[in-house]
């Protein structure tokens, strides 16, 4: 099969681990390389596992952190090299383990990527998995398929940037062939947005600031809207083309921009009707900032801004993963900011998994998520795909996906 493989040199990885463990040196390691190769399809030795032929695989913010920003330091404990990226996937079942139930060969599926206790056959479940917080599982280094938090970060499962990959039966959800592929490929990321809102909803009169109007930010606006949260929201976008999309995603949005140090705070001051304090050369701050901040980029400067845009003892929900090494945490200590990271799908209060709620909403709520897929590439065009996302001002990319020949 054709596969895009991510790897670091053995010497580079070994030296990095020595520096980290013994020298306490945590500078950025060598860049991860991507190589398009022909390789054997993944074996399917486990009775509850399924082999899937890739149809669509999105480029997630996790992938952007690794391959555009080279900020994999913070994520290195959740990877196993060499691995095939691709954690947001749609495919067709081509092989079924002996004890798999509920799915059939040839069915089309969307895949929940996290490989927690159930997928690894671990009983009893660890405490986080028992409470429905699967992305906090304590066994990401456990039994088959071995180290790696999820499909697209685990060397033994392959990932959606290859022709085939493996998934546990608990990770797949069958979808009708009549449903648009562009609609379904957004479900894994929509589940992350929905998880953040369900776990950290605004109170009726809360003022909200959302940093980022990329796909995760827009999906979070849609989640707030569909769940009936019509609070005033300031969206701090990076690019002008994102403004109309943000206004379409939620009816009560005001849009500002993050360009330049201090600009985000000027928009926030006007929105909150509060004074911005500038203490050169340090970050501005707002006395009594927003009640709730959703940070959807994971970029260090934006995360640090979020900590100063939130009001004293208020909440910041950090959702993005584009690269957040070496964040200054002073505001948490001095302003009592409460920081939360909802991560991927889990079990919600009604007993359903976030992923299933997201799938139901995507199918039945007429959400404009299909429009977020703006760029499509074949896997051998991966350099062009990553360049489009790196240069969004020119490409106007929101979500880019790889299409596979089936």
Tab-separated table of C-alpha atoms in Angstrom:
chain	number	residue	atom	x	y	z
A	1	UNK	CA	0.000	0.000	0.000
A	2	UNK	CA	0.960	3.666	-0.349
A	3	UNK	CA	1.650	5.358	3.002
A	4	UNK	CA	2.957	8.713	4.192
A	5	UNK	CA	5.219	7.807	7.115
A	6	UNK	CA	6.380	10.149	9.891
A	7	UNK	CA	9.694	9.430	11.542
A	8	UNK	CA	12.710	10.868	13.310
A	9	UNK	CA	16.199	9.445	13.023
A	10	UNK	CA	17.064	6.859	15.669
A	11	UNK	CA	20.101	8.881	16.739
A	12	UNK	CA	18.092	12.104	16.963
A	13	UNK	CA	15.353	10.470	19.031
A	14	UNK	CA	17.847	8.741	21.360
A	15	UNK	CA	19.819	11.952	21.928
A	16	UNK	CA	16.596	13.883	22.555
A	17	UNK	CA	15.533	11.366	25.201
A	18	UNK	CA	18.971	11.578	26.878
A	19	UNK	CA	18.806	15.375	26.936
A	20	UNK	CA	15.290	15.309	28.367
A	21	UNK	CA	15.866	12.649	31.029
A	22	UNK	CA	19.381	13.345	32.241
A	23	UNK	CA	20.295	16.865	31.150
A	24	UNK	CA	16.808	18.339	31.655
A	25	UNK	CA	17.153	20.049	28.290
A	26	UNK	CA	13.748	20.323	26.647
A	27	UNK	CA	14.549	22.464	23.617
A	28	UNK	CA	12.714	21.628	20.400
A	29	UNK	CA	13.933	18.310	18.927
A	30	UNK	CA	14.777	17.643	15.310
A	31	UNK	CA	11.958	17.978	12.807
A	32	UNK	CA	9.831	14.961	12.007
A	33	UNK	CA	10.318	13.786	8.435
A	34	UNK	CA	7.515	12.697	6.119
A	35	UNK	CA	8.223	10.102	3.448
A	36	UNK	CA	5.804	8.645	0.929
A	37	UNK	CA	6.566	4.929	0.562
A	38	UNK	CA	5.160	1.629	-0.617
A	39	UNK	CA	4.804	-0.741	2.319
A	40	UNK	CA	2.888	-3.816	3.446
A	41	UNK	CA	-0.668	-3.337	4.661
A	42	UNK	CA	-1.076	-3.527	8.454
A	43	UNK	CA	-1.722	-7.024	9.756
A	44	UNK	CA	-4.946	-7.607	11.669
A	45	UNK	CA	-4.050	-10.085	14.415
A	46	UNK	CA	-6.598	-9.046	17.033
A	47	UNK	CA	-10.079	-10.617	17.153
A	48	UNK	CA	-11.917	-7.342	17.925
A	49	UNK	CA	-10.098	-5.213	15.364
A	50	UNK	CA	-11.039	-4.131	11.855
A	51	UNK	CA	-9.035	-3.207	8.760
A	52	UNK	CA	-10.308	-0.122	6.946
A	53	UNK	CA	-9.569	1.139	3.452
A	54	UNK	CA	-9.086	4.921	3.605
A	55	UNK	CA	-11.488	7.133	1.638
A	56	UNK	CA	-10.941	10.547	3.245
A	57	UNK	CA	-8.450	11.682	5.885
A	58	UNK	CA	-8.356	15.246	7.167
A	59	UNK	CA	-5.315	17.228	8.236
A	60	UNK	CA	-5.994	18.006	11.891
A	61	UNK	CA	-4.470	20.682	14.117
A	62	UNK	CA	-2.547	17.809	15.751
A	63	UNK	CA	-0.947	17.157	12.360
A	64	UNK	CA	-0.258	20.870	11.885
A	65	UNK	CA	1.618	20.970	15.188
A	66	UNK	CA	3.815	18.092	14.079
A	67	UNK	CA	4.470	18.870	10.432
A	68	UNK	CA	3.990	22.611	9.969
A	69	UNK	CA	5.064	24.108	13.292
A	70	UNK	CA	7.497	21.336	14.281
A	71	UNK	CA	6.180	21.644	17.832
A	72	UNK	CA	5.928	17.972	18.737
A	73	UNK	CA	7.787	18.328	22.034
A	74	UNK	CA	4.603	18.628	24.094
A	75	UNK	CA	3.000	15.735	22.183
A	76	UNK	CA	5.982	13.370	22.087
A	77	UNK	CA	4.753	11.224	24.985
A	78	UNK	CA	1.682	10.267	22.949
A	79	UNK	CA	3.457	9.195	19.751
A	80	UNK	CA	5.247	6.005	18.700
A	81	UNK	CA	7.649	6.146	15.749
A	82	UNK	CA	7.506	5.493	12.900
A	83	UNK	CA	3.803	6.174	12.456
A	84	UNK	CA	1.354	7.041	9.691
A	85	UNK	CA	-0.559	10.257	10.489
A	86	UNK	CA	-4.271	10.736	9.961
A	87	UNK	CA	-6.597	10.740	12.992
A	88	UNK	CA	-9.787	12.080	11.345
A	89	UNK	CA	-10.866	9.365	8.931
A	90	UNK	CA	-13.596	7.836	6.804
A	91	UNK	CA	-13.141	4.466	5.164
A	92	UNK	CA	-14.588	1.145	4.013
A	93	UNK	CA	-14.279	-2.043	6.076
A	94	UNK	CA	-12.137	-4.589	4.234
A	95	UNK	CA	-11.320	-7.138	6.957
A	96	UNK	CA	-13.021	-8.104	10.226
A	97	UNK	CA	-11.562	-9.834	13.273
A	98	UNK	CA	-13.072	-13.145	14.360
A	99	UNK	CA	-15.037	-11.683	17.309
A	100	UNK	CA	-16.154	-8.364	15.802
A	101	UNK	CA	-19.895	-7.723	15.977
A	102	UNK	CA	-22.234	-5.116	14.537
A	103	UNK	CA	-20.404	-4.270	11.321
A	104	UNK	CA	-19.993	-5.948	7.941
A	105	UNK	CA	-17.476	-6.004	5.137
A	106	UNK	CA	-17.934	-3.147	2.685
A	107	UNK	CA	-19.674	-0.819	5.123
A	108	UNK	CA	-18.583	2.815	5.206
A	109	UNK	CA	-17.458	4.087	8.604
A	110	UNK	CA	-16.277	7.209	10.406
A	111	UNK	CA	-13.703	6.550	13.111
A	112	UNK	CA	-13.228	7.826	16.668
A	113	UNK	CA	-9.412	7.853	16.891
A	114	UNK	CA	-8.594	7.507	20.623
A	115	UNK	CA	-7.176	4.070	21.594
A	116	UNK	CA	-8.180	3.719	25.253
A	117	UNK	CA	-8.665	0.773	27.632
A	118	UNK	CA	-11.587	-0.882	25.838
A	119	UNK	CA	-9.751	-0.963	22.510
A	120	UNK	CA	-6.712	-2.492	24.237
A	121	UNK	CA	-8.768	-5.200	25.951
A	122	UNK	CA	-7.889	-3.917	29.432
A	123	UNK	CA	-10.194	-4.808	32.319
A	124	UNK	CA	-10.984	-3.328	34.688
A	125	UNK	CA	-10.903	0.035	32.954
A	126	UNK	CA	-8.611	2.691	34.385
A	127	UNK	CA	-10.277	5.400	36.478
A	128	UNK	CA	-10.479	8.020	33.681
A	129	UNK	CA	-11.977	5.509	31.235
A	130	UNK	CA	-14.439	4.334	33.920
A	131	UNK	CA	-15.640	7.919	34.268
A	132	UNK	CA	-15.920	8.401	30.495
A	133	UNK	CA	-12.760	10.492	30.016
A	134	UNK	CA	-11.170	8.249	27.399
A	135	UNK	CA	-8.589	10.768	26.180
A	136	UNK	CA	-7.163	10.772	29.710
A	137	UNK	CA	-6.646	6.995	29.627
A	138	UNK	CA	-3.697	5.773	31.678
A	139	UNK	CA	-2.870	2.946	29.293
A	140	UNK	CA	-1.778	4.656	26.075
A	141	UNK	CA	1.450	2.660	26.403
A	142	UNK	CA	-0.378	-0.612	27.095
A	143	UNK	CA	-1.207	-3.802	25.175
A	144	UNK	CA	-1.935	-4.077	21.450
A	145	UNK	CA	-1.625	-1.933	19.475
A	146	UNK	CA	1.149	-0.685	21.764
A	147	UNK	CA	2.293	2.884	22.457
A	148	UNK	CA	0.330	5.729	20.935
A	149	UNK	CA	-2.688	7.741	22.011
A	150	UNK	CA	-4.707	7.314	18.849
A	151	UNK	CA	-4.917	6.179	15.256
A	152	UNK	CA	-2.634	8.532	13.400
A	153	UNK	CA	-0.073	8.574	16.230
A	154	UNK	CA	0.493	4.834	16.793
A	155	UNK	CA	3.000	2.887	14.722
A	156	UNK	CA	1.033	-0.383	14.785
A	157	UNK	CA	-2.377	0.851	13.588
A	158	UNK	CA	-1.262	2.874	10.565
A	159	UNK	CA	-3.418	5.954	9.929
A	160	UNK	CA	-5.590	7.699	7.389
A	161	UNK	CA	-2.600	9.010	5.426
A	162	UNK	CA	-2.134	5.458	4.175
A	163	UNK	CA	-4.332	3.285	1.956
A	164	UNK	CA	-5.352	1.145	4.970
A	165	UNK	CA	-5.370	1.340	8.758
A	166	UNK	CA	-6.667	-0.620	11.756
A	167	UNK	CA	-9.376	0.329	14.265
A	168	UNK	CA	-11.049	-1.424	17.185
A	169	UNK	CA	-14.731	-2.274	16.729
A	170	UNK	CA	-15.637	0.237	19.475
A	171	UNK	CA	-14.087	3.063	17.450
A	172	UNK	CA	-16.139	2.751	14.252
A	173	UNK	CA	-19.574	4.121	13.415
A	174	UNK	CA	-21.303	2.996	10.234
A	175	UNK	CA	-22.635	5.691	7.920
A	176	UNK	CA	-24.932	5.528	4.924
A	177	UNK	CA	-23.398	5.823	1.463
A	178	UNK	CA	-25.975	8.528	0.740
A	179	UNK	CA	-24.424	10.903	3.282
A	180	UNK	CA	-21.887	13.394	1.949
A	181	UNK	CA	-18.281	12.485	2.692
A	182	UNK	CA	-17.424	16.151	3.354
A	183	UNK	CA	-20.084	16.151	6.074
A	184	UNK	CA	-18.837	13.022	7.822
A	185	UNK	CA	-15.134	13.897	7.747
A	186	UNK	CA	-15.914	16.836	10.059
A	187	UNK	CA	-17.503	14.636	12.752
A	188	UNK	CA	-14.302	13.793	14.718
A	189	UNK	CA	-13.379	17.474	15.048
A	190	UNK	CA	-16.987	18.486	15.718
A	191	UNK	CA	-16.970	15.971	18.597
A	192	UNK	CA	-14.035	17.858	20.121
A	193	UNK	CA	-15.900	21.172	19.804
A	194	UNK	CA	-19.067	19.674	21.247
A	195	UNK	CA	-17.145	18.113	24.147
A	196	UNK	CA	-15.727	21.513	25.080
A	197	UNK	CA	-19.147	23.169	25.130
A	198	UNK	CA	-20.938	20.320	26.909
A	199	UNK	CA	-18.250	20.106	29.593
A	200	UNK	CA	-17.751	23.871	29.923
A	201	UNK	CA	-20.973	25.639	28.921
A	202	UNK	CA	-21.511	29.374	29.412
A	203	UNK	CA	-23.934	30.718	31.999
A	204	UNK	CA	-26.840	32.720	30.514
A	205	UNK	CA	-25.211	36.147	30.877
A	206	UNK	CA	-21.576	35.160	30.371
A	207	UNK	CA	-19.490	37.138	27.918
A	208	UNK	CA	-17.474	34.818	25.689
A	209	UNK	CA	-14.248	35.366	23.783
A	210	UNK	CA	-13.249	32.757	21.240
A	211	UNK	CA	-9.718	32.808	19.881
A	212	UNK	CA	-9.485	31.302	16.414
A	213	UNK	CA	-11.908	31.039	13.503
A	214	UNK	CA	-10.413	28.017	11.801
A	215	UNK	CA	-12.346	24.775	11.567
A	216	UNK	CA	-12.295	24.049	15.314
A	217	UNK	CA	-13.368	27.575	16.217
A	218	UNK	CA	-16.189	27.571	13.668
A	219	UNK	CA	-17.369	24.150	14.842
A	220	UNK	CA	-17.385	25.418	18.431
A	221	UNK	CA	-19.573	28.355	17.372
A	222	UNK	CA	-21.943	25.890	15.691
A	223	UNK	CA	-22.003	23.751	18.848
A	224	UNK	CA	-22.868	26.764	21.000
A	225	UNK	CA	-25.613	27.749	18.586
A	226	UNK	CA	-27.210	24.323	18.181
A	227	UNK	CA	-27.173	23.802	21.965
A	228	UNK	CA	-29.027	27.088	22.454
A	229	UNK	CA	-26.247	29.272	23.876
A	230	UNK	CA	-26.851	32.667	22.317
A	231	UNK	CA	-24.482	34.664	24.479
A	232	UNK	CA	-22.541	37.613	23.076
A	233	UNK	CA	-19.337	36.246	21.555
A	234	UNK	CA	-16.212	38.033	20.398
A	235	UNK	CA	-14.370	35.909	17.851
A	236	UNK	CA	-10.711	36.819	17.416
A	237	UNK	CA	-9.898	35.593	13.903
A	238	UNK	CA	-6.525	35.503	12.207
A	239	UNK	CA	-7.640	36.203	8.631
A	240	UNK	CA	-10.266	38.512	7.138
A	241	UNK	CA	-11.855	35.727	5.063
A	242	UNK	CA	-12.842	33.967	8.300
A	243	UNK	CA	-15.165	36.796	9.379
A	244	UNK	CA	-18.182	35.862	7.234
A	245	UNK	CA	-17.827	32.198	8.194
A	246	UNK	CA	-17.889	33.092	11.894
A	247	UNK	CA	-21.039	35.184	11.464
A	248	UNK	CA	-22.695	32.289	9.605
A	249	UNK	CA	-21.819	29.823	12.380
A	250	UNK	CA	-23.468	31.811	15.202
A	251	UNK	CA	-26.006	34.672	15.109
A	252	UNK	CA	-24.595	36.729	17.976
A	253	UNK	CA	-20.963	37.150	16.945
A	254	UNK	CA	-18.717	40.173	16.851
A	255	UNK	CA	-15.431	39.657	15.005
A	256	UNK	CA	-12.001	41.077	15.804
A	257	UNK	CA	-8.518	40.049	14.746
A	258	UNK	CA	-5.367	38.776	16.412
A	259	UNK	CA	-2.849	40.476	14.105
A	260	UNK	CA	-0.097	42.265	16.027
A	261	UNK	CA	0.672	42.461	19.722
A	262	UNK	CA	-2.112	44.282	21.543
A	263	UNK	CA	-4.667	44.258	18.709
A	264	UNK	CA	-6.702	41.419	20.214
A	265	UNK	CA	-6.875	43.338	23.486
A	266	UNK	CA	-8.169	46.481	21.756
A	267	UNK	CA	-11.027	44.485	20.210
A	268	UNK	CA	-11.676	42.792	23.558
A	269	UNK	CA	-11.679	46.096	25.446
A	270	UNK	CA	-14.301	47.512	23.080
A	271	UNK	CA	-16.368	44.322	23.267
A	272	UNK	CA	-16.274	44.113	27.066
A	273	UNK	CA	-16.430	47.906	27.531
A	274	UNK	CA	-13.469	47.664	29.868
A	275	UNK	CA	-10.116	49.392	29.961
A	276	UNK	CA	-7.032	47.754	28.522
A	277	UNK	CA	-3.865	48.246	30.576
A	278	UNK	CA	-0.612	48.390	28.624
A	279	UNK	CA	2.565	47.708	30.591
A	280	UNK	CA	5.415	47.783	28.093
A	281	UNK	CA	7.041	45.461	27.121
A	282	UNK	CA	4.684	42.972	28.727
A	283	UNK	CA	1.346	41.624	27.557
A	284	UNK	CA	-1.663	43.934	27.985
A	285	UNK	CA	-4.335	42.943	30.462
A	286	UNK	CA	-7.994	43.774	31.056
A	287	UNK	CA	-9.300	44.305	34.570
A	288	UNK	CA	-12.365	42.102	34.798
A	289	UNK	CA	-12.084	40.362	31.422
A	290	UNK	CA	-14.369	37.826	29.770
A	291	UNK	CA	-16.337	35.262	31.777
A	292	UNK	CA	-15.320	32.415	29.469
A	293	UNK	CA	-12.585	32.068	26.845
A	294	UNK	CA	-12.447	29.221	24.316
A	295	UNK	CA	-8.930	29.019	22.831
A	296	UNK	CA	-9.228	26.946	19.658
A	297	UNK	CA	-5.780	27.280	18.061
A	298	UNK	CA	-3.318	25.924	20.633
A	299	UNK	CA	-0.729	28.435	19.399
A	300	UNK	CA	1.459	29.668	22.258
A	301	UNK	CA	0.869	33.421	21.816
A	302	UNK	CA	-2.884	32.900	21.530
A	303	UNK	CA	-3.014	30.679	24.617
A	304	UNK	CA	-1.088	33.299	26.593
A	305	UNK	CA	-3.461	36.004	25.308
A	306	UNK	CA	-6.399	33.882	26.477
A	307	UNK	CA	-5.029	33.836	30.017
A	308	UNK	CA	-5.006	37.642	30.082
A	309	UNK	CA	-8.319	38.131	28.252
A	310	UNK	CA	-10.194	36.085	30.852
A	311	UNK	CA	-11.460	37.836	33.972
A	312	UNK	CA	-9.970	37.146	37.373
A	313	UNK	CA	-10.855	33.602	38.541
A	314	UNK	CA	-12.665	32.959	35.241
A	315	UNK	CA	-12.302	30.018	32.890
A	316	UNK	CA	-10.122	29.345	29.834
A	317	UNK	CA	-10.877	26.211	27.807
A	318	UNK	CA	-7.795	25.246	25.769
A	319	UNK	CA	-8.931	23.201	22.783
A	320	UNK	CA	-6.390	23.587	19.982
A	321	UNK	CA	-3.196	21.593	19.481
A	322	UNK	CA	-1.206	23.491	16.855
A	323	UNK	CA	1.801	23.990	19.091
A	324	UNK	CA	1.850	25.209	22.679
A	325	UNK	CA	5.299	24.497	24.094
A	326	UNK	CA	6.843	26.945	26.588
A	327	UNK	CA	3.680	28.829	27.556
A	328	UNK	CA	4.000	31.547	30.190
A	329	UNK	CA	1.645	30.546	33.014
A	330	UNK	CA	2.043	33.681	35.174
A	331	UNK	CA	-1.593	34.723	34.726
A	332	UNK	CA	-2.804	31.441	36.210
A	333	UNK	CA	-0.974	32.191	39.428
A	334	UNK	CA	-1.529	35.951	39.673
A	335	UNK	CA	-5.087	36.156	38.316
A	336	UNK	CA	-6.456	32.798	39.468
A	337	UNK	CA	-7.393	31.726	35.944
A	338	UNK	CA	-8.915	28.252	35.741
A	339	UNK	CA	-7.666	26.304	32.711
A	340	UNK	CA	-9.343	23.215	31.268
A	341	UNK	CA	-8.511	20.902	28.367
A	342	UNK	CA	-11.524	18.874	27.142
A	343	UNK	CA	-9.564	17.036	24.412
A	344	UNK	CA	-11.448	14.335	22.475
A	345	UNK	CA	-14.759	12.508	22.848
A	346	UNK	CA	-15.991	11.185	26.183
A	347	UNK	CA	-19.194	10.148	27.921
A	348	UNK	CA	-21.570	13.048	28.545
A	349	UNK	CA	-24.116	13.524	31.328
A	350	UNK	CA	-26.888	11.813	29.345
A	351	UNK	CA	-24.730	8.671	29.056
A	352	UNK	CA	-23.960	9.046	25.354
A	353	UNK	CA	-20.520	9.434	23.868
A	354	UNK	CA	-19.744	12.874	22.507
A	355	UNK	CA	-18.761	11.276	19.204
A	356	UNK	CA	-22.243	9.758	18.807
A	357	UNK	CA	-23.966	13.035	19.702
A	358	UNK	CA	-21.788	14.843	17.158
A	359	UNK	CA	-22.660	12.256	14.502
A	360	UNK	CA	-26.397	12.574	15.214
A	361	UNK	CA	-26.222	16.366	15.042
A	362	UNK	CA	-24.203	16.302	11.844
A	363	UNK	CA	-26.821	14.050	10.253
A	364	UNK	CA	-29.929	15.773	11.561
A	365	UNK	CA	-29.349	19.434	12.459
A	366	UNK	CA	-28.553	20.880	9.011
A	367	UNK	CA	-25.280	22.288	10.292
A	368	UNK	CA	-23.124	23.975	7.607
A	369	UNK	CA	-20.116	21.781	8.380
A	370	UNK	CA	-19.753	20.505	4.809
A	371	UNK	CA	-18.743	24.015	3.724
A	372	UNK	CA	-15.686	23.895	5.969
A	373	UNK	CA	-13.889	21.434	3.663
A	374	UNK	CA	-12.216	23.893	1.314
A	375	UNK	CA	-9.208	21.994	-0.083
A	376	UNK	CA	-8.752	18.425	-1.327
A	377	UNK	CA	-5.514	16.694	-2.254
A	378	UNK	CA	-4.214	13.289	-3.231
A	379	UNK	CA	-1.743	11.845	-0.734
A	380	UNK	CA	1.231	12.428	-3.050
A	381	UNK	CA	0.357	16.148	-2.945
A	382	UNK	CA	1.055	16.330	0.779
A	383	UNK	CA	3.607	19.129	0.411
A	384	UNK	CA	1.048	21.286	-1.410
A	385	UNK	CA	-1.560	20.443	1.245
A	386	UNK	CA	0.663	21.486	4.142
A	387	UNK	CA	1.720	24.631	2.291
A	388	UNK	CA	-1.928	25.627	1.771
A	389	UNK	CA	-2.551	25.360	5.518
A	390	UNK	CA	0.672	27.150	6.401
A	391	UNK	CA	-0.236	30.049	4.076
A	392	UNK	CA	-3.927	30.439	4.817
A	393	UNK	CA	-3.924	34.150	4.029
A	394	UNK	CA	-3.264	33.244	0.385
A	395	UNK	CA	-5.070	29.887	0.116
A	396	UNK	CA	-8.103	30.791	2.296
A	397	UNK	CA	-8.031	27.210	3.564
A	398	UNK	CA	-10.295	26.141	6.431
A	399	UNK	CA	-10.096	22.324	6.316
A	400	UNK	CA	-7.888	20.306	3.986
A	401	UNK	CA	-8.372	16.597	3.349
A	402	UNK	CA	-6.612	13.779	1.529
A	403	UNK	CA	-8.710	11.781	-0.908
A	404	UNK	CA	-7.797	8.176	-1.596
A	405	UNK	CA	-8.488	6.180	-4.739
A	406	UNK	CA	-10.794	3.324	-3.717
